[in-house]
Amino acid sequence: MDQSAVLAIASFVRNRSELKARKGLFQDKPTDFFRYKRFVRCLKSDAYKKKSLKQPDLYPPLPEDEEKFAELARGIFVEFIKNQLVVPGQKLHSYECKEHGLKPSKDYPHLIMSTKATLDDNEYYLWHYNPKTLTDYLIVFGVIGVILAFVCYPLWPASMRRGTYYLSLAAFGFLGVFFGVAIIRLIVFLISMLFIREKGGFWLFPNLFEDCGFFDSFKPLYGFGDKETYTYIKKMKKQKKRQAKKEKLKKLKEKAN
């Protein structure tokens, strides 16, 4: 297969929702990974069929026969591997991370490279292909535009310079208020620990420094200990999901027996 066709198909598949790509850590770097069967599903999509009708030289039409389709899909994917666009990988569980000298992550699973690519439906593959998107180009042009604008600051009209001056004052004022609130909440927490240590202390804006949205950082207004924090709530949701999965598996085993 021509390399331009391989890259075209890879670019098409790369960010498709059917691929259900997830984030993982490969060599401590965020990397997208997916299952082989999701790649096959992308090729079966209506979007790919439209592409193949318009540009059959870049997107080869896929046969209706399942065996021939599977063979062609495997051939395309083998080209992905040969061109190092993807590599076979393995998703590690927490206990497996320790065996490979890796520290388990709360947010992303750790990934390692596999020595074989069997193209099984549930086999994982890691993306090594990261084409530039329109957003990337817009960010570059935006940064260049901002730099040029500041370089040309002396040439700005007086009204624009006055406006930026007031904006900078507002920004510094916001930062001052933010750090002021942070200091006050820490003082209140330390004092509260003298009286309500068993509750974990009293926090104003318990989510202020949590990894959440701007407005969510100020919800709720107060809380005791870490039970109101975004991290704790997220952790409890994960535990409930795991517990539900365990119970489901237990019921399936009981039915099988």
mmCIF file of C-alpha atoms in Angstrom:
data_model
loop_
_atom_site.group_PDB
_atom_site.id
_atom_site.type_symbol
_atom_site.label_atom_id
_atom_site.label_comp_id
_atom_site.label_asym_id
_atom_site.label_seq_id
_atom_site.Cartn_x
_atom_site.Cartn_y
_atom_site.Cartn_z
ATOM 1 C CA MET A 1 0.000 0.000 0.000
ATOM 2 C CA ASP A 2 1.188 3.511 -0.843
ATOM 3 C CA GLN A 3 2.504 5.440 2.186
ATOM 4 C CA SER A 4 0.280 8.441 1.431
ATOM 5 C CA ALA A 5 -2.752 6.132 1.668
ATOM 6 C CA VAL A 6 -1.491 4.680 4.960
ATOM 7 C CA LEU A 7 -1.063 8.174 6.438
ATOM 8 C CA ALA A 8 -4.463 9.267 5.108
ATOM 9 C CA ILE A 9 -6.221 6.320 6.770
ATOM 10 C CA ALA A 10 -4.249 6.856 9.998
ATOM 11 C CA SER A 11 -5.239 10.551 10.027
ATOM 12 C CA PHE A 12 -8.871 9.586 9.475
ATOM 13 C CA VAL A 13 -8.905 6.949 12.215
ATOM 14 C CA ARG A 14 -6.760 8.879 14.717
ATOM 15 C CA ASN A 15 -9.493 10.963 16.360
ATOM 16 C CA ARG A 16 -12.622 9.043 15.409
ATOM 17 C CA SER A 17 -15.136 8.507 18.218
ATOM 18 C CA GLU A 18 -15.576 4.870 17.112
ATOM 19 C CA LEU A 19 -11.939 4.228 18.035
ATOM 20 C CA LYS A 20 -12.665 5.001 21.705
ATOM 21 C CA ALA A 21 -9.021 5.926 22.298
ATOM 22 C CA ARG A 22 -8.009 6.367 25.935
ATOM 23 C CA LYS A 23 -5.130 8.092 27.667
ATOM 24 C CA GLY A 24 -2.392 6.037 29.266
ATOM 25 C CA LEU A 25 1.186 6.514 30.445
ATOM 26 C CA PHE A 26 3.879 5.068 28.208
ATOM 27 C CA GLN A 27 7.410 5.758 29.457
ATOM 28 C CA ASP A 28 5.796 8.325 31.816
ATOM 29 C CA LYS A 29 4.338 10.270 28.872
ATOM 30 C CA PRO A 30 0.596 10.590 28.080
ATOM 31 C CA THR A 31 -0.173 8.312 25.134
ATOM 32 C CA ASP A 32 -3.428 7.380 23.391
ATOM 33 C CA PHE A 33 -4.203 3.675 23.097
ATOM 34 C CA PHE A 34 -7.063 1.604 21.689
ATOM 35 C CA ARG A 35 -8.207 -1.934 20.923
ATOM 36 C CA TYR A 36 -7.766 -3.469 17.478
ATOM 37 C CA LYS A 37 -11.505 -4.183 17.136
ATOM 38 C CA ARG A 38 -12.199 -0.437 17.460
ATOM 39 C CA PHE A 39 -9.954 0.198 14.456
ATOM 40 C CA VAL A 40 -12.005 -2.318 12.455
ATOM 41 C CA ARG A 41 -15.172 -0.541 13.564
ATOM 42 C CA CYS A 42 -13.792 2.762 12.206
ATOM 43 C CA LEU A 43 -13.289 1.153 8.798
ATOM 44 C CA LYS A 44 -16.900 -0.044 8.857
ATOM 45 C CA SER A 45 -18.215 3.460 9.556
ATOM 46 C CA ASP A 46 -20.283 5.429 7.049
ATOM 47 C CA ALA A 47 -17.693 8.217 7.204
ATOM 48 C CA TYR A 48 -15.009 5.893 5.829
ATOM 49 C CA LYS A 49 -17.342 4.671 3.070
ATOM 50 C CA LYS A 50 -17.908 8.283 1.978
ATOM 51 C CA LYS A 51 -14.152 8.891 1.967
ATOM 52 C CA SER A 52 -13.517 5.778 -0.109
ATOM 53 C CA LEU A 53 -16.120 6.865 -2.688
ATOM 54 C CA LYS A 54 -14.548 10.303 -3.071
ATOM 55 C CA GLN A 55 -10.861 9.302 -2.866
ATOM 56 C CA PRO A 56 -10.479 5.559 -3.562
ATOM 57 C CA ASP A 57 -6.738 5.984 -4.150
ATOM 58 C CA LEU A 58 -6.235 7.157 -0.544
ATOM 59 C CA TYR A 59 -9.075 5.243 1.119
ATOM 60 C CA PRO A 60 -9.379 1.816 -0.564
ATOM 61 C CA PRO A 61 -12.986 0.559 -0.768
ATOM 62 C CA LEU A 62 -13.631 -2.334 1.582
ATOM 63 C CA PRO A 63 -15.426 -5.485 0.360
ATOM 64 C CA GLU A 64 -18.770 -6.600 1.782
ATOM 65 C CA ASP A 65 -17.520 -10.152 2.324
ATOM 66 C CA GLU A 66 -16.472 -10.477 5.976
ATOM 67 C CA GLU A 67 -13.398 -12.630 5.324
ATOM 68 C CA LYS A 68 -12.064 -10.365 2.575
ATOM 69 C CA PHE A 69 -12.848 -7.304 4.694
ATOM 70 C CA ALA A 70 -10.975 -8.751 7.701
ATOM 71 C CA GLU A 71 -8.002 -9.600 5.489
ATOM 72 C CA LEU A 72 -7.814 -6.086 4.012
ATOM 73 C CA ALA A 73 -8.253 -4.477 7.454
ATOM 74 C CA ARG A 74 -5.380 -6.571 8.802
ATOM 75 C CA GLY A 75 -3.250 -5.579 5.809
ATOM 76 C CA ILE A 76 -3.883 -1.880 6.461
ATOM 77 C CA PHE A 77 -3.080 -2.279 10.147
ATOM 78 C CA VAL A 78 0.124 -4.183 9.391
ATOM 79 C CA GLU A 79 1.168 -1.145 7.333
ATOM 80 C CA PHE A 80 0.473 1.026 10.392
ATOM 81 C CA ILE A 81 2.869 -1.128 12.400
ATOM 82 C CA LYS A 82 5.521 -1.225 9.657
ATOM 83 C CA ASN A 83 5.455 2.582 9.436
ATOM 84 C CA GLN A 84 5.632 2.794 13.259
ATOM 85 C CA LEU A 85 2.356 4.689 13.454
ATOM 86 C CA VAL A 86 1.202 2.280 16.163
ATOM 87 C CA VAL A 87 2.936 -0.250 18.399
ATOM 88 C CA PRO A 88 1.425 -3.237 20.228
ATOM 89 C CA GLY A 89 1.061 -2.598 23.929
ATOM 90 C CA GLN A 90 -0.157 -3.977 27.200
ATOM 91 C CA LYS A 91 -2.199 -2.199 29.868
ATOM 92 C CA LEU A 92 -0.866 -2.870 33.355
ATOM 93 C CA HIS A 93 -2.881 -3.363 36.512
ATOM 94 C CA SER A 94 -1.702 -1.725 39.738
ATOM 95 C CA TYR A 95 0.036 -4.863 41.014
ATOM 96 C CA GLU A 96 1.750 -5.327 37.629
ATOM 97 C CA CYS A 97 3.112 -1.773 37.754
ATOM 98 C CA LYS A 98 5.206 -2.652 40.792
ATOM 99 C CA GLU A 99 6.638 -5.671 38.972
ATOM 100 C CA HIS A 100 7.874 -3.330 36.206
ATOM 101 C CA GLY A 101 9.198 -0.710 38.632
ATOM 102 C CA LEU A 102 6.405 1.767 37.866
ATOM 103 C CA LYS A 103 4.405 3.843 40.308
ATOM 104 C CA PRO A 104 0.636 3.321 39.835
ATOM 105 C CA SER A 105 -1.212 6.433 38.667
ATOM 106 C CA LYS A 106 -4.652 7.451 39.920
ATOM 107 C CA ASP A 107 -5.619 9.029 36.607
ATOM 108 C CA TYR A 108 -4.089 6.932 33.822
ATOM 109 C CA PRO A 109 -3.112 3.261 33.423
ATOM 110 C CA HIS A 110 0.528 2.455 32.710
ATOM 111 C CA LEU A 111 1.361 0.952 29.326
ATOM 112 C CA ILE A 112 4.300 -1.124 28.132
ATOM 113 C CA MET A 113 5.252 -2.257 24.651
ATOM 114 C CA SER A 114 4.501 -5.845 23.627
ATOM 115 C CA THR A 115 6.938 -7.933 21.611
ATOM 116 C CA LYS A 116 4.217 -9.428 19.400
ATOM 117 C CA ALA A 117 1.295 -8.048 17.402
ATOM 118 C CA THR A 118 -1.354 -10.756 17.011
ATOM 119 C CA LEU A 119 -4.163 -8.424 15.860
ATOM 120 C CA ASP A 120 -6.636 -9.983 18.259
ATOM 121 C CA ASP A 121 -9.854 -8.026 18.772
ATOM 122 C CA ASN A 122 -9.019 -6.995 22.342
ATOM 123 C CA GLU A 123 -5.298 -6.410 21.834
ATOM 124 C CA TYR A 124 -4.136 -2.907 22.734
ATOM 125 C CA TYR A 125 -2.150 -0.633 20.433
ATOM 126 C CA LEU A 126 -0.401 2.647 21.237
ATOM 127 C CA TRP A 127 -0.400 5.628 18.909
ATOM 128 C CA HIS A 128 2.985 6.923 17.765
ATOM 129 C CA TYR A 129 1.338 9.075 15.115
ATOM 130 C CA ASN A 130 0.294 12.543 16.243
ATOM 131 C CA PRO A 131 -0.611 14.669 13.203
ATOM 132 C CA LYS A 132 -0.975 18.411 13.616
ATOM 133 C CA THR A 133 -4.571 19.562 13.968
ATOM 134 C CA LEU A 134 -6.203 22.884 13.092
ATOM 135 C CA THR A 135 -6.212 23.737 16.816
ATOM 136 C CA ASP A 136 -2.416 23.306 16.973
ATOM 137 C CA TYR A 137 -1.919 25.730 14.086
ATOM 138 C CA LEU A 138 -4.364 28.245 15.586
ATOM 139 C CA ILE A 139 -2.472 28.130 18.900
ATOM 140 C CA VAL A 140 0.856 28.773 17.123
ATOM 141 C CA PHE A 141 -0.565 31.705 15.163
ATOM 142 C CA GLY A 142 -2.240 33.009 18.322
ATOM 143 C CA VAL A 143 1.035 32.949 20.298
ATOM 144 C CA ILE A 144 2.892 34.681 17.457
ATOM 145 C CA GLY A 145 0.121 37.284 17.234
ATOM 146 C CA VAL A 146 0.271 38.007 20.983
ATOM 147 C CA ILE A 147 4.083 38.342 20.888
ATOM 148 C CA LEU A 148 3.914 40.740 17.925
ATOM 149 C CA ALA A 149 1.173 42.735 19.634
ATOM 150 C CA PHE A 150 3.309 43.246 22.753
ATOM 151 C CA VAL A 151 6.391 44.078 20.676
ATOM 152 C CA CYS A 152 4.363 46.800 18.948
ATOM 153 C CA TYR A 153 2.989 48.090 22.283
ATOM 154 C CA PRO A 154 4.591 51.569 21.927
ATOM 155 C CA LEU A 155 2.670 51.996 18.651
ATOM 156 C CA TRP A 156 -0.700 51.235 20.214
ATOM 157 C CA PRO A 157 -3.283 54.053 20.479
ATOM 158 C CA ALA A 158 -3.500 55.695 23.909
ATOM 159 C CA SER A 159 -6.978 54.209 24.529
ATOM 160 C CA MET A 160 -5.705 50.631 23.980
ATOM 161 C CA ARG A 161 -2.709 51.157 26.258
ATOM 162 C CA ARG A 162 -5.000 52.552 28.935
ATOM 163 C CA GLY A 163 -7.274 49.536 28.573
ATOM 164 C CA THR A 164 -4.416 47.037 28.978
ATOM 165 C CA TYR A 165 -3.241 48.964 32.045
ATOM 166 C CA TYR A 166 -6.641 48.569 33.720
ATOM 167 C CA LEU A 167 -6.820 44.914 32.674
ATOM 168 C CA SER A 168 -3.435 44.216 34.261
ATOM 169 C CA LEU A 169 -4.590 45.942 37.470
ATOM 170 C CA ALA A 170 -7.725 43.779 37.492
ATOM 171 C CA ALA A 171 -5.628 40.628 36.967
ATOM 172 C CA PHE A 172 -3.274 41.505 39.833
ATOM 173 C CA GLY A 173 -6.291 42.328 41.990
ATOM 174 C CA PHE A 174 -7.828 38.927 41.259
ATOM 175 C CA LEU A 175 -4.562 37.168 42.127
ATOM 176 C CA GLY A 176 -4.357 39.162 45.356
ATOM 177 C CA VAL A 177 -7.895 38.144 46.339
ATOM 178 C CA PHE A 178 -7.187 34.505 45.432
ATOM 179 C CA PHE A 179 -4.050 34.285 47.575
ATOM 180 C CA GLY A 180 -5.819 36.190 50.347
ATOM 181 C CA VAL A 181 -8.628 33.627 50.388
ATOM 182 C CA ALA A 182 -6.062 30.790 50.344
ATOM 183 C CA ILE A 183 -4.259 32.221 53.391
ATOM 184 C CA ILE A 184 -7.508 32.856 55.294
ATOM 185 C CA ARG A 185 -8.827 29.322 54.625
ATOM 186 C CA LEU A 186 -5.535 27.844 55.868
ATOM 187 C CA ILE A 187 -5.675 29.897 59.079
ATOM 188 C CA VAL A 188 -9.327 28.912 59.638
ATOM 189 C CA PHE A 189 -8.445 25.247 59.034
ATOM 190 C CA LEU A 190 -5.551 25.296 61.523
ATOM 191 C CA ILE A 191 -7.743 26.907 64.186
ATOM 192 C CA SER A 192 -10.590 24.450 63.535
ATOM 193 C CA MET A 193 -8.223 21.501 64.048
ATOM 194 C CA LEU A 194 -7.968 22.515 67.703
ATOM 195 C CA PHE A 195 -11.717 21.972 68.186
ATOM 196 C CA ILE A 196 -12.992 19.524 65.549
ATOM 197 C CA ARG A 197 -9.994 17.345 64.725
ATOM 198 C CA GLU A 198 -12.211 14.233 64.628
ATOM 199 C CA LYS A 199 -14.101 15.706 61.648
ATOM 200 C CA GLY A 200 -10.901 16.427 59.757
ATOM 201 C CA GLY A 201 -11.016 20.180 60.291
ATOM 202 C CA PHE A 202 -13.108 22.910 58.666
ATOM 203 C CA TRP A 203 -12.330 24.050 55.114
ATOM 204 C CA LEU A 204 -13.572 27.117 53.284
ATOM 205 C CA PHE A 205 -13.873 26.258 49.574
ATOM 206 C CA PRO A 206 -12.596 22.662 49.997
ATOM 207 C CA ASN A 207 -12.113 22.338 46.206
ATOM 208 C CA LEU A 208 -10.046 25.509 45.791
ATOM 209 C CA PHE A 209 -6.862 23.664 44.804
ATOM 210 C CA GLU A 210 -8.504 20.546 43.373
ATOM 211 C CA ASP A 211 -8.138 19.449 39.758
ATOM 212 C CA CYS A 212 -11.565 20.659 38.594
ATOM 213 C CA GLY A 213 -13.214 23.528 36.707
ATOM 214 C CA PHE A 214 -12.921 27.182 37.751
ATOM 215 C CA PHE A 215 -16.467 27.507 39.104
ATOM 216 C CA ASP A 216 -16.342 24.033 40.685
ATOM 217 C CA SER A 217 -13.314 25.226 42.711
ATOM 218 C CA PHE A 218 -15.690 27.436 44.717
ATOM 219 C CA LYS A 219 -18.302 24.719 45.334
ATOM 220 C CA PRO A 220 -19.309 23.935 48.013
ATOM 221 C CA LEU A 221 -18.735 27.002 50.169
ATOM 222 C CA TYR A 222 -17.379 24.919 53.065
ATOM 223 C CA GLY A 223 -16.780 21.343 54.148
ATOM 224 C CA PHE A 224 -15.261 19.137 56.850
ATOM 225 C CA GLY A 225 -12.156 17.056 56.149
ATOM 226 C CA ASP A 226 -11.709 15.788 52.615
ATOM 227 C CA LYS A 227 -15.196 14.336 52.094
ATOM 228 C CA GLU A 228 -16.345 17.357 50.064
ATOM 229 C CA THR A 229 -13.272 17.478 47.836
ATOM 230 C CA TYR A 230 -13.431 16.621 44.150
ATOM 231 C CA THR A 231 -10.636 14.030 44.487
ATOM 232 C CA TYR A 232 -12.420 12.190 47.317
ATOM 233 C CA ILE A 233 -15.773 12.156 45.482
ATOM 234 C CA LYS A 234 -14.065 10.915 42.302
ATOM 235 C CA LYS A 235 -12.289 8.202 44.306
ATOM 236 C CA MET A 236 -15.548 7.048 45.900
ATOM 237 C CA LYS A 237 -17.264 6.875 42.490
ATOM 238 C CA LYS A 238 -14.445 4.668 41.181
ATOM 239 C CA GLN A 239 -14.730 2.412 44.227
ATOM 240 C CA LYS A 240 -18.485 2.054 43.664
ATOM 241 C CA LYS A 241 -17.922 1.139 40.012
ATOM 242 C CA ARG A 242 -15.316 -1.467 40.979
ATOM 243 C CA GLN A 243 -17.629 -2.883 43.626
ATOM 244 C CA ALA A 244 -20.489 -3.061 41.116
ATOM 245 C CA LYS A 245 -18.238 -4.906 38.632
ATOM 246 C CA LYS A 246 -17.145 -7.375 41.324
ATOM 247 C CA GLU A 247 -20.755 -8.074 42.298
ATOM 248 C CA LYS A 248 -21.712 -8.526 38.642
ATOM 249 C CA LEU A 249 -18.860 -11.003 38.089
ATOM 250 C CA LYS A 250 -19.809 -12.821 41.285
ATOM 251 C CA LYS A 251 -23.410 -13.211 40.076
ATOM 252 C CA LEU A 252 -22.243 -14.455 36.673
ATOM 253 C CA LYS A 253 -20.000 -17.058 38.343
ATOM 254 C CA GLU A 254 -22.882 -18.183 40.574
ATOM 255 C CA LYS A 255 -25.131 -18.594 37.520
ATOM 256 C CA ALA A 256 -22.408 -20.523 35.688
ATOM 257 C CA ASN A 257 -22.053 -22.893 38.627
#
